[in-house]
PDB file of C-alpha atoms in Angstrom:
ATOM      1  CA  MET I   1      12.126  17.690  -2.085  1.00 69.00           C
ATOM      2  CA  MET I   2      11.099  20.873  -0.354  1.00 76.00           C
ATOM      3  CA  LYS I   3       7.605  20.598  -1.846  1.00 77.00           C
ATOM      4  CA  ILE I   4       7.323  17.033  -0.605  1.00 80.00           C
ATOM      5  CA  LEU I   5       8.456  18.080   2.889  1.00 83.00           C
ATOM      6  CA  SER I   6       6.087  21.127   3.081  1.00 85.00           C
ATOM      7  CA  THR I   7       3.095  19.167   1.815  1.00 85.00           C
ATOM      8  CA  GLY I   8       3.871  16.127   4.005  1.00 86.00           C
ATOM      9  CA  LEU I   9       3.894  18.443   7.119  1.00 86.00           C
ATOM     10  CA  SER I  10       0.763  20.012   5.908  1.00 88.00           C
ATOM     11  CA  THR I  11      -0.871  16.627   5.564  1.00 89.00           C
ATOM     12  CA  LEU I  12      -0.142  15.954   9.257  1.00 90.00           C
ATOM     13  CA  MET I  13      -1.176  19.380  10.539  1.00 90.00           C
ATOM     14  CA  HIS I  14      -3.780  20.647   8.095  1.00 91.00           C
ATOM     15  CA  PRO I  15      -4.783  17.655   5.911  1.00 91.00           C
ATOM     16  CA  ILE I  16      -7.746  19.277   4.222  1.00 91.00           C
ATOM     17  CA  VAL I  17      -5.590  22.221   3.031  1.00 90.00           C
ATOM     18  CA  SER I  18      -3.020  19.644   1.824  1.00 90.00           C
ATOM     19  CA  PHE I  19      -5.580  17.737  -0.171  1.00 90.00           C
ATOM     20  CA  GLU I  20      -6.974  20.880  -1.667  1.00 87.00           C
ATOM     21  CA  SER I  21      -3.416  21.923  -2.773  1.00 87.00           C
ATOM     22  CA  ILE I  22      -3.081  18.582  -4.510  1.00 86.00           C
ATOM     23  CA  LEU I  23      -6.277  19.319  -6.525  1.00 84.00           C
ATOM     24  CA  GLU I  24      -4.955  22.639  -7.533  1.00 81.00           C
ATOM     25  CA  ASP I  25      -1.677  21.366  -8.638  1.00 76.00           C
ATOM     26  CA  LYS I  26      -1.819  20.361 -12.279  1.00 60.00           C
ATOM     27  CA  GLY I  27       1.707  19.105 -12.669  1.00 60.00           C
ATOM     28  CA  LYS I  28       1.026  15.473 -13.571  1.00 69.00           C
ATOM     29  CA  TRP I  29       4.572  14.218 -13.928  1.00 68.00           C
ATOM     30  CA  GLN I  30       5.730  16.090 -10.912  1.00 76.00           C
ATOM     31  CA  SER I  31       2.900  14.484  -8.900  1.00 79.00           C
ATOM     32  CA  TYR I  32       3.965  11.029 -10.119  1.00 83.00           C
ATOM     33  CA  MET I  33       7.540  11.866  -9.011  1.00 88.00           C
ATOM     34  CA  GLU I  34       6.310  12.846  -5.595  1.00 88.00           C
ATOM     35  CA  THR I  35       4.420   9.594  -5.323  1.00 90.00           C
ATOM     36  CA  ALA I  36       7.516   7.549  -6.294  1.00 92.00           C
ATOM     37  CA  VAL I  37       9.671   9.414  -3.844  1.00 93.00           C
ATOM     38  CA  LEU I  38       7.196   8.992  -1.000  1.00 94.00           C
ATOM     39  CA  LEU I  39       6.897   5.299  -1.727  1.00 95.00           C
ATOM     40  CA  LEU I  40      10.579   4.837  -1.860  1.00 95.00           C
ATOM     41  CA  LEU I  41      10.868   6.531   1.594  1.00 95.00           C
ATOM     42  CA  VAL I  42       8.150   4.257   2.934  1.00 96.00           C
ATOM     43  CA  ILE I  43       9.944   1.146   1.592  1.00 96.00           C
ATOM     44  CA  LEU I  44      13.406   2.376   3.102  1.00 95.00           C
ATOM     45  CA  SER I  45      11.637   3.051   6.448  1.00 95.00           C
ATOM     46  CA  ARG I  46      10.193  -0.522   6.463  1.00 94.00           C
ATOM     47  CA  ILE I  47      13.565  -2.042   5.623  1.00 93.00           C
ATOM     48  CA  GLY I  48      15.251   0.115   8.287  1.00 93.00           C
ATOM     49  CA  SER I  49      12.661  -0.937  10.836  1.00 92.00           C
ATOM     50  CA  ILE I  50      13.331  -4.641  10.111  1.00 92.00           C
ATOM     51  CA  TYR I  51      17.037  -4.215  10.974  1.00 91.00           C
ATOM     52  CA  TRP I  52      16.864  -1.564  13.647  1.00 91.00           C
ATOM     53  CA  THR I  53      14.006  -2.767  15.867  1.00 88.00           C
ATOM     54  CA  HIS I  54      14.900  -4.406  19.096  1.00 86.00           C
ATOM     55  CA  ALA I  55      14.506  -8.184  18.643  1.00 83.00           C
ATOM     56  CA  PRO I  56      11.930  -8.836  21.423  1.00 84.00           C
ATOM     57  CA  LEU I  57       9.609  -6.189  19.917  1.00 84.00           C
ATOM     58  CA  ALA I  58      10.176  -6.884  16.250  1.00 84.00           C
ATOM     59  CA  SER I  59       7.446  -8.271  14.109  1.00 82.00           C
ATOM     60  CA  ILE I  60       9.953 -10.251  11.979  1.00 85.00           C
ATOM     61  CA  ARG I  61      13.538 -11.287  12.489  1.00 86.00           C
ATOM     62  CA  PRO I  62      16.081  -9.703   9.960  1.00 86.00           C
ATOM     63  CA  ASP I  63      17.475 -13.191   9.083  1.00 84.00           C
ATOM     64  CA  ARG I  64      13.994 -14.427   8.209  1.00 88.00           C
ATOM     65  CA  ALA I  65      12.857 -11.285   6.328  1.00 87.00           C
ATOM     66  CA  ASN I  66      12.309 -11.451   2.524  1.00 91.00           C
ATOM     67  CA  LEU I  67      12.718  -7.929   1.278  1.00 92.00           C
ATOM     68  CA  ILE I  68      10.894  -8.599  -2.002  1.00 94.00           C
ATOM     69  CA  VAL I  69       7.865  -9.741   0.113  1.00 93.00           C
ATOM     70  CA  GLU I  70       8.139  -6.789   2.425  1.00 93.00           C
ATOM     71  CA  ILE I  71       8.233  -4.289  -0.526  1.00 95.00           C
ATOM     72  CA  ALA I  72       5.246  -6.076  -2.079  1.00 94.00           C
ATOM     73  CA  LYS I  73       3.311  -5.797   1.170  1.00 93.00           C
ATOM     74  CA  ILE I  74       3.606  -2.003   0.703  1.00 95.00           C
ATOM     75  CA  LEU I  75       3.217  -1.606  -2.986  1.00 95.00           C
ATOM     76  CA  VAL I  76       0.367  -4.121  -3.709  1.00 95.00           C
ATOM     77  CA  PRO I  77      -2.049  -2.681  -1.088  1.00 94.00           C
ATOM     78  CA  PHE I  78      -1.135   0.894  -2.201  1.00 96.00           C
ATOM     79  CA  PHE I  79      -1.772   0.369  -5.887  1.00 95.00           C
ATOM     80  CA  THR I  80      -4.794  -1.891  -5.300  1.00 96.00           C
ATOM     81  CA  TRP I  81      -6.294   0.987  -3.143  1.00 95.00           C
ATOM     82  CA  GLY I  82      -5.452   3.412  -6.026  1.00 94.00           C
ATOM     83  CA  MET I  83      -7.168   1.277  -8.646  1.00 94.00           C
ATOM     84  CA  ALA I  84     -10.230   0.594  -6.469  1.00 94.00           C
ATOM     85  CA  TYR I  85     -10.529   4.193  -5.333  1.00 95.00           C
ATOM     86  CA  TYR I  86     -10.339   5.594  -8.827  1.00 93.00           C
ATOM     87  CA  GLY I  87     -12.671   2.980 -10.310  1.00 92.00           C
ATOM     88  CA  VAL I  88     -15.371   3.370  -7.565  1.00 94.00           C
ATOM     89  CA  THR I  89     -15.230   7.175  -7.454  1.00 92.00           C
ATOM     90  CA  SER I  90     -15.421   7.276 -11.282  1.00 91.00           C
ATOM     91  CA  ILE I  91     -18.857   5.612 -10.921  1.00 91.00           C
ATOM     92  CA  MET I  92     -19.973   7.458  -7.769  1.00 89.00           C
ATOM     93  CA  ASP I  93     -19.650  11.026  -9.161  1.00 85.00           C
ATOM     94  CA  GLY I  94     -16.020  11.407  -8.031  1.00 85.00           C
ATOM     95  CA  GLU I  95     -13.832  14.399  -9.127  1.00 84.00           C
ATOM     96  CA  THR I  96     -10.335  12.986  -8.752  1.00 87.00           C
ATOM     97  CA  THR I  97      -8.014  11.763 -11.431  1.00 88.00           C
ATOM     98  CA  LEU I  98      -5.816   8.721 -11.068  1.00 89.00           C
ATOM     99  CA  CYS I  99      -2.777  10.923 -10.616  1.00 89.00           C
ATOM    100  CA  GLU I 100      -4.499  12.891  -7.816  1.00 90.00           C
ATOM    101  CA  VAL I 101      -5.645   9.515  -6.126  1.00 92.00           C
ATOM    102  CA  LEU I 102      -2.053   8.129  -6.006  1.00 92.00           C
ATOM    103  CA  VAL I 103      -0.359  11.356  -4.861  1.00 93.00           C
ATOM    104  CA  SER I 104      -2.858  11.913  -2.080  1.00 93.00           C
ATOM    105  CA  SER I 105      -2.695   8.287  -1.025  1.00 94.00           C
ATOM    106  CA  ALA I 106       1.128   8.586  -0.893  1.00 94.00           C
ATOM    107  CA  TYR I 107       0.981  11.734   1.299  1.00 94.00           C
ATOM    108  CA  SER I 108      -1.553   9.934   3.510  1.00 95.00           C
ATOM    109  CA  LEU I 109       1.359   7.554   4.465  1.00 95.00           C
ATOM    110  CA  THR I 110       3.277  10.480   5.979  1.00 95.00           C
ATOM    111  CA  PRO I 111       2.535   9.229   9.594  1.00 95.00           C
ATOM    112  CA  TYR I 112       4.443   6.002   8.644  1.00 95.00           C
ATOM    113  CA  LEU I 113       7.519   7.990   7.801  1.00 94.00           C
ATOM    114  CA  ILE I 114       7.272  10.110  10.971  1.00 93.00           C
ATOM    115  CA  PHE I 115       6.793   7.163  13.361  1.00 93.00           C
ATOM    116  CA  THR I 116       8.560   4.054  11.979  1.00 94.00           C
ATOM    117  CA  ILE I 117      12.301   4.854  12.161  1.00 93.00           C
ATOM    118  CA  PRO I 118      12.160   6.902  15.442  1.00 92.00           C
ATOM    119  CA  MET I 119      10.129   4.057  17.073  1.00 93.00           C
ATOM    120  CA  SER I 120      12.425   1.340  15.720  1.00 91.00           C
ATOM    121  CA  LEU I 121      15.502   3.185  17.232  1.00 92.00           C
ATOM    122  CA  LEU I 122      13.602   3.885  20.467  1.00 91.00           C
ATOM    123  CA  SER I 123      12.666   0.193  20.807  1.00 90.00           C
ATOM    124  CA  ASN I 124      16.358  -0.494  21.597  1.00 89.00           C
ATOM    125  CA  VAL I 125      15.933   1.170  24.918  1.00 87.00           C
ATOM    126  CA  MET I 126      12.586  -0.384  25.649  1.00 83.00           C
ATOM    127  CA  SER I 127      11.967  -3.629  27.525  1.00 80.00           C
ATOM    128  CA  THR I 128       9.434  -6.378  26.726  1.00 81.00           C
ATOM    129  CA  SER I 129       7.293  -4.925  29.633  1.00 80.00           C
ATOM    130  CA  GLU I 130       6.800  -1.855  27.467  1.00 83.00           C
ATOM    131  CA  ALA I 131       5.634  -3.742  24.386  1.00 85.00           C
ATOM    132  CA  GLY I 132       2.075  -2.510  25.007  1.00 88.00           C
ATOM    133  CA  VAL I 133       3.283   1.055  24.595  1.00 90.00           C
ATOM    134  CA  TYR I 134       5.245   0.219  21.517  1.00 89.00           C
ATOM    135  CA  SER I 135       2.131  -1.578  20.066  1.00 91.00           C
ATOM    136  CA  PHE I 136      -0.172   1.273  20.874  1.00 93.00           C
ATOM    137  CA  VAL I 137       2.127   3.821  19.122  1.00 93.00           C
ATOM    138  CA  PHE I 138       1.898   1.786  15.813  1.00 93.00           C
ATOM    139  CA  THR I 139      -1.855   1.193  16.239  1.00 94.00           C
ATOM    140  CA  PHE I 140      -2.299   4.954  16.586  1.00 95.00           C
ATOM    141  CA  MET I 141      -0.186   5.407  13.446  1.00 96.00           C
ATOM    142  CA  TRP I 142      -2.272   3.040  11.363  1.00 96.00           C
ATOM    143  CA  VAL I 143      -5.593   4.570  12.655  1.00 96.00           C
ATOM    144  CA  TRP I 144      -4.187   7.998  11.639  1.00 96.00           C
ATOM    145  CA  ILE I 145      -3.232   6.717   8.152  1.00 96.00           C
ATOM    146  CA  VAL I 146      -6.797   5.187   7.655  1.00 96.00           C
ATOM    147  CA  PHE I 147      -8.302   8.460   8.737  1.00 96.00           C
ATOM    148  CA  LEU I 148      -6.133  10.393   6.248  1.00 96.00           C
ATOM    149  CA  TYR I 149      -7.184   8.041   3.511  1.00 96.00           C
ATOM    150  CA  PHE I 150     -10.788   8.484   4.392  1.00 96.00           C
ATOM    151  CA  LEU I 151     -10.479  12.286   4.626  1.00 95.00           C
ATOM    152  CA  SER I 152      -8.714  12.422   1.214  1.00 94.00           C
ATOM    153  CA  LEU I 153     -11.584  10.498  -0.301  1.00 94.00           C
ATOM    154  CA  LYS I 154     -14.174  12.751   1.243  1.00 94.00           C
ATOM    155  CA  GLU I 155     -12.533  16.137   0.616  1.00 92.00           C
ATOM    156  CA  MET I 156     -11.093  15.508  -2.830  1.00 92.00           C
ATOM    157  CA  ASN I 157     -14.398  14.269  -4.205  1.00 92.00           C
ATOM    158  CA  ASP I 158     -16.568  16.700  -2.336  1.00 90.00           C
ATOM    159  CA  TYR I 159     -18.631  13.972  -0.666  1.00 92.00           C
ATOM    160  CA  THR I 160     -20.951  14.199   2.315  1.00 93.00           C
ATOM    161  CA  PHE I 161     -19.853  12.438   5.380  1.00 94.00           C
ATOM    162  CA  GLY I 162     -22.410   9.644   4.896  1.00 93.00           C
ATOM    163  CA  LYS I 163     -21.694   9.172   1.208  1.00 94.00           C
ATOM    164  CA  ALA I 164     -17.897   9.181   1.955  1.00 94.00           C
ATOM    165  CA  ILE I 165     -18.355   6.215   4.439  1.00 95.00           C
ATOM    166  CA  GLY I 166     -20.276   4.314   1.910  1.00 95.00           C
ATOM    167  CA  VAL I 167     -17.838   4.837  -0.910  1.00 95.00           C
ATOM    168  CA  PHE I 168     -14.870   4.164   1.452  1.00 96.00           C
ATOM    169  CA  LEU I 169     -16.364   0.807   2.406  1.00 96.00           C
ATOM    170  CA  LEU I 170     -17.171   0.082  -1.283  1.00 96.00           C
ATOM    171  CA  VAL I 171     -13.534   0.733  -2.147  1.00 95.00           C
ATOM    172  CA  LEU I 172     -12.364  -1.741   0.476  1.00 95.00           C
ATOM    173  CA  CYS I 173     -14.783  -4.315  -0.819  1.00 95.00           C
ATOM    174  CA  THR I 174     -13.484  -3.699  -4.355  1.00 95.00           C
ATOM    175  CA  MET I 175      -9.945  -4.211  -3.081  1.00 95.00           C
ATOM    176  CA  ILE I 176     -10.863  -7.582  -1.625  1.00 95.00           C
ATOM    177  CA  LEU I 177     -12.597  -8.545  -4.900  1.00 95.00           C
ATOM    178  CA  ILE I 178      -9.438  -7.572  -6.929  1.00 94.00           C
ATOM    179  CA  TRP I 179      -7.155  -9.687  -4.635  1.00 94.00           C
ATOM    180  CA  ALA I 180      -9.713 -12.633  -4.818  1.00 95.00           C
ATOM    181  CA  ILE I 181      -9.669 -12.447  -8.629  1.00 94.00           C
ATOM    182  CA  ALA I 182      -5.852 -12.304  -8.622  1.00 93.00           C
ATOM    183  CA  VAL I 183      -5.607 -15.325  -6.396  1.00 93.00           C
ATOM    184  CA  LEU I 184      -8.170 -17.266  -8.490  1.00 94.00           C
ATOM    185  CA  PHE I 185      -6.244 -16.400 -11.708  1.00 92.00           C
ATOM    186  CA  TYR I 186      -2.954 -17.505 -10.122  1.00 90.00           C
ATOM    187  CA  VAL I 187      -4.564 -20.850  -9.051  1.00 91.00           C
ATOM    188  CA  LEU I 188      -6.134 -21.525 -12.414  1.00 91.00           C
ATOM    189  CA  THR I 189      -2.912 -20.509 -14.244  1.00 89.00           C
ATOM    190  CA  ASN I 190      -0.896 -22.797 -12.012  1.00 86.00           C
ATOM    191  CA  ASN I 191      -3.349 -25.624 -12.570  1.00 86.00           C
ATOM    192  CA  LEU I 192      -3.285 -25.075 -16.354  1.00 86.00           C
ATOM    193  CA  TRP I 193       0.509 -25.062 -16.393  1.00 86.00           C
ATOM    194  CA  SER I 194       0.661 -28.322 -14.452  1.00 85.00           C
ATOM    195  CA  PHE I 195      -1.896 -29.893 -16.769  1.00 81.00           C
ATOM    196  CA  LEU I 196       0.146 -28.855 -19.837  1.00 83.00           C
ATOM    197  CA  LYS I 197       3.295 -30.307 -18.312  1.00 81.00           C
ATOM    198  CA  ASP I 198       1.639 -33.637 -17.586  1.00 77.00           C
ATOM    199  CA  LEU I 199       0.188 -33.664 -21.000  1.00 77.00           C
ATOM    200  CA  GLN I 200       3.477 -32.997 -22.603  1.00 79.00           C
ATOM    201  CA  LEU I 201       5.028 -35.908 -20.501  1.00 78.00           C
ATOM    202  CA  GLU I 202       2.284 -38.220 -21.443  1.00 74.00           C
ATOM    203  CA  LEU I 203       2.644 -37.411 -25.130  1.00 75.00           C
ATOM    204  CA  ARG I 204       6.403 -37.880 -24.887  1.00 76.00           C
ATOM    205  CA  LEU I 205       6.079 -41.278 -23.193  1.00 73.00           C
ATOM    206  CA  LEU I 206       3.387 -42.305 -25.797  1.00 71.00           C
ATOM    207  CA  TRP I 207       5.757 -41.315 -28.653  1.00 71.00           C
ATOM    208  CA  LEU I 208       8.796 -43.168 -27.173  1.00 66.00           C
ATOM    209  CA  GLY I 209       6.510 -46.132 -26.526  1.00 65.00           C
ATOM    210  CA  ARG I 210       5.528 -46.400 -30.224  1.00 63.00           C
ATOM    211  CA  LYS I 211       9.211 -46.392 -31.244  1.00 58.00           C
TER     212      LYS I 211
END
């Protein structure tokens, strides 16, 4: 936990140093454990924010929240980014392993851990007229996270600024493609399942009709 804390703070204050230390760390299983712990903290922060945010400022009401969906909204983009990042950089002369991609991406979520719970608690003493300030803080947080994701891609693969922008955009396009294929697969599978059920019913009716 001390290593996670120190690396997390380093990611906020000296991100390039933090990403370089991730490249130097060869403990694969330890890195996977760090990723799992950070993701768990992000999930707990999200759940806490749902229940602790002042209702007028909340994005979702606790009684309407589906925790499985909320967890999926964190894990699906994270692992899609990891797959897309690793796949694209493997083609584009990248230098990172999948383990390094995941752990650097997890540490890039550190601003989420820093802002989410404190702002959720602070929202209880804020009025609706201060919703703009509340929204600005979270917008700033997400911009910071995106910047860290971009910086990790650039520094850990030793890309130039221009190439890093191109690869970053290509990774985002690959994520969209992965989601599109997943949705298409779901639709086709669902239609196939419906067809097989209807076919089974027709065959059963035909068999009973012959009797």
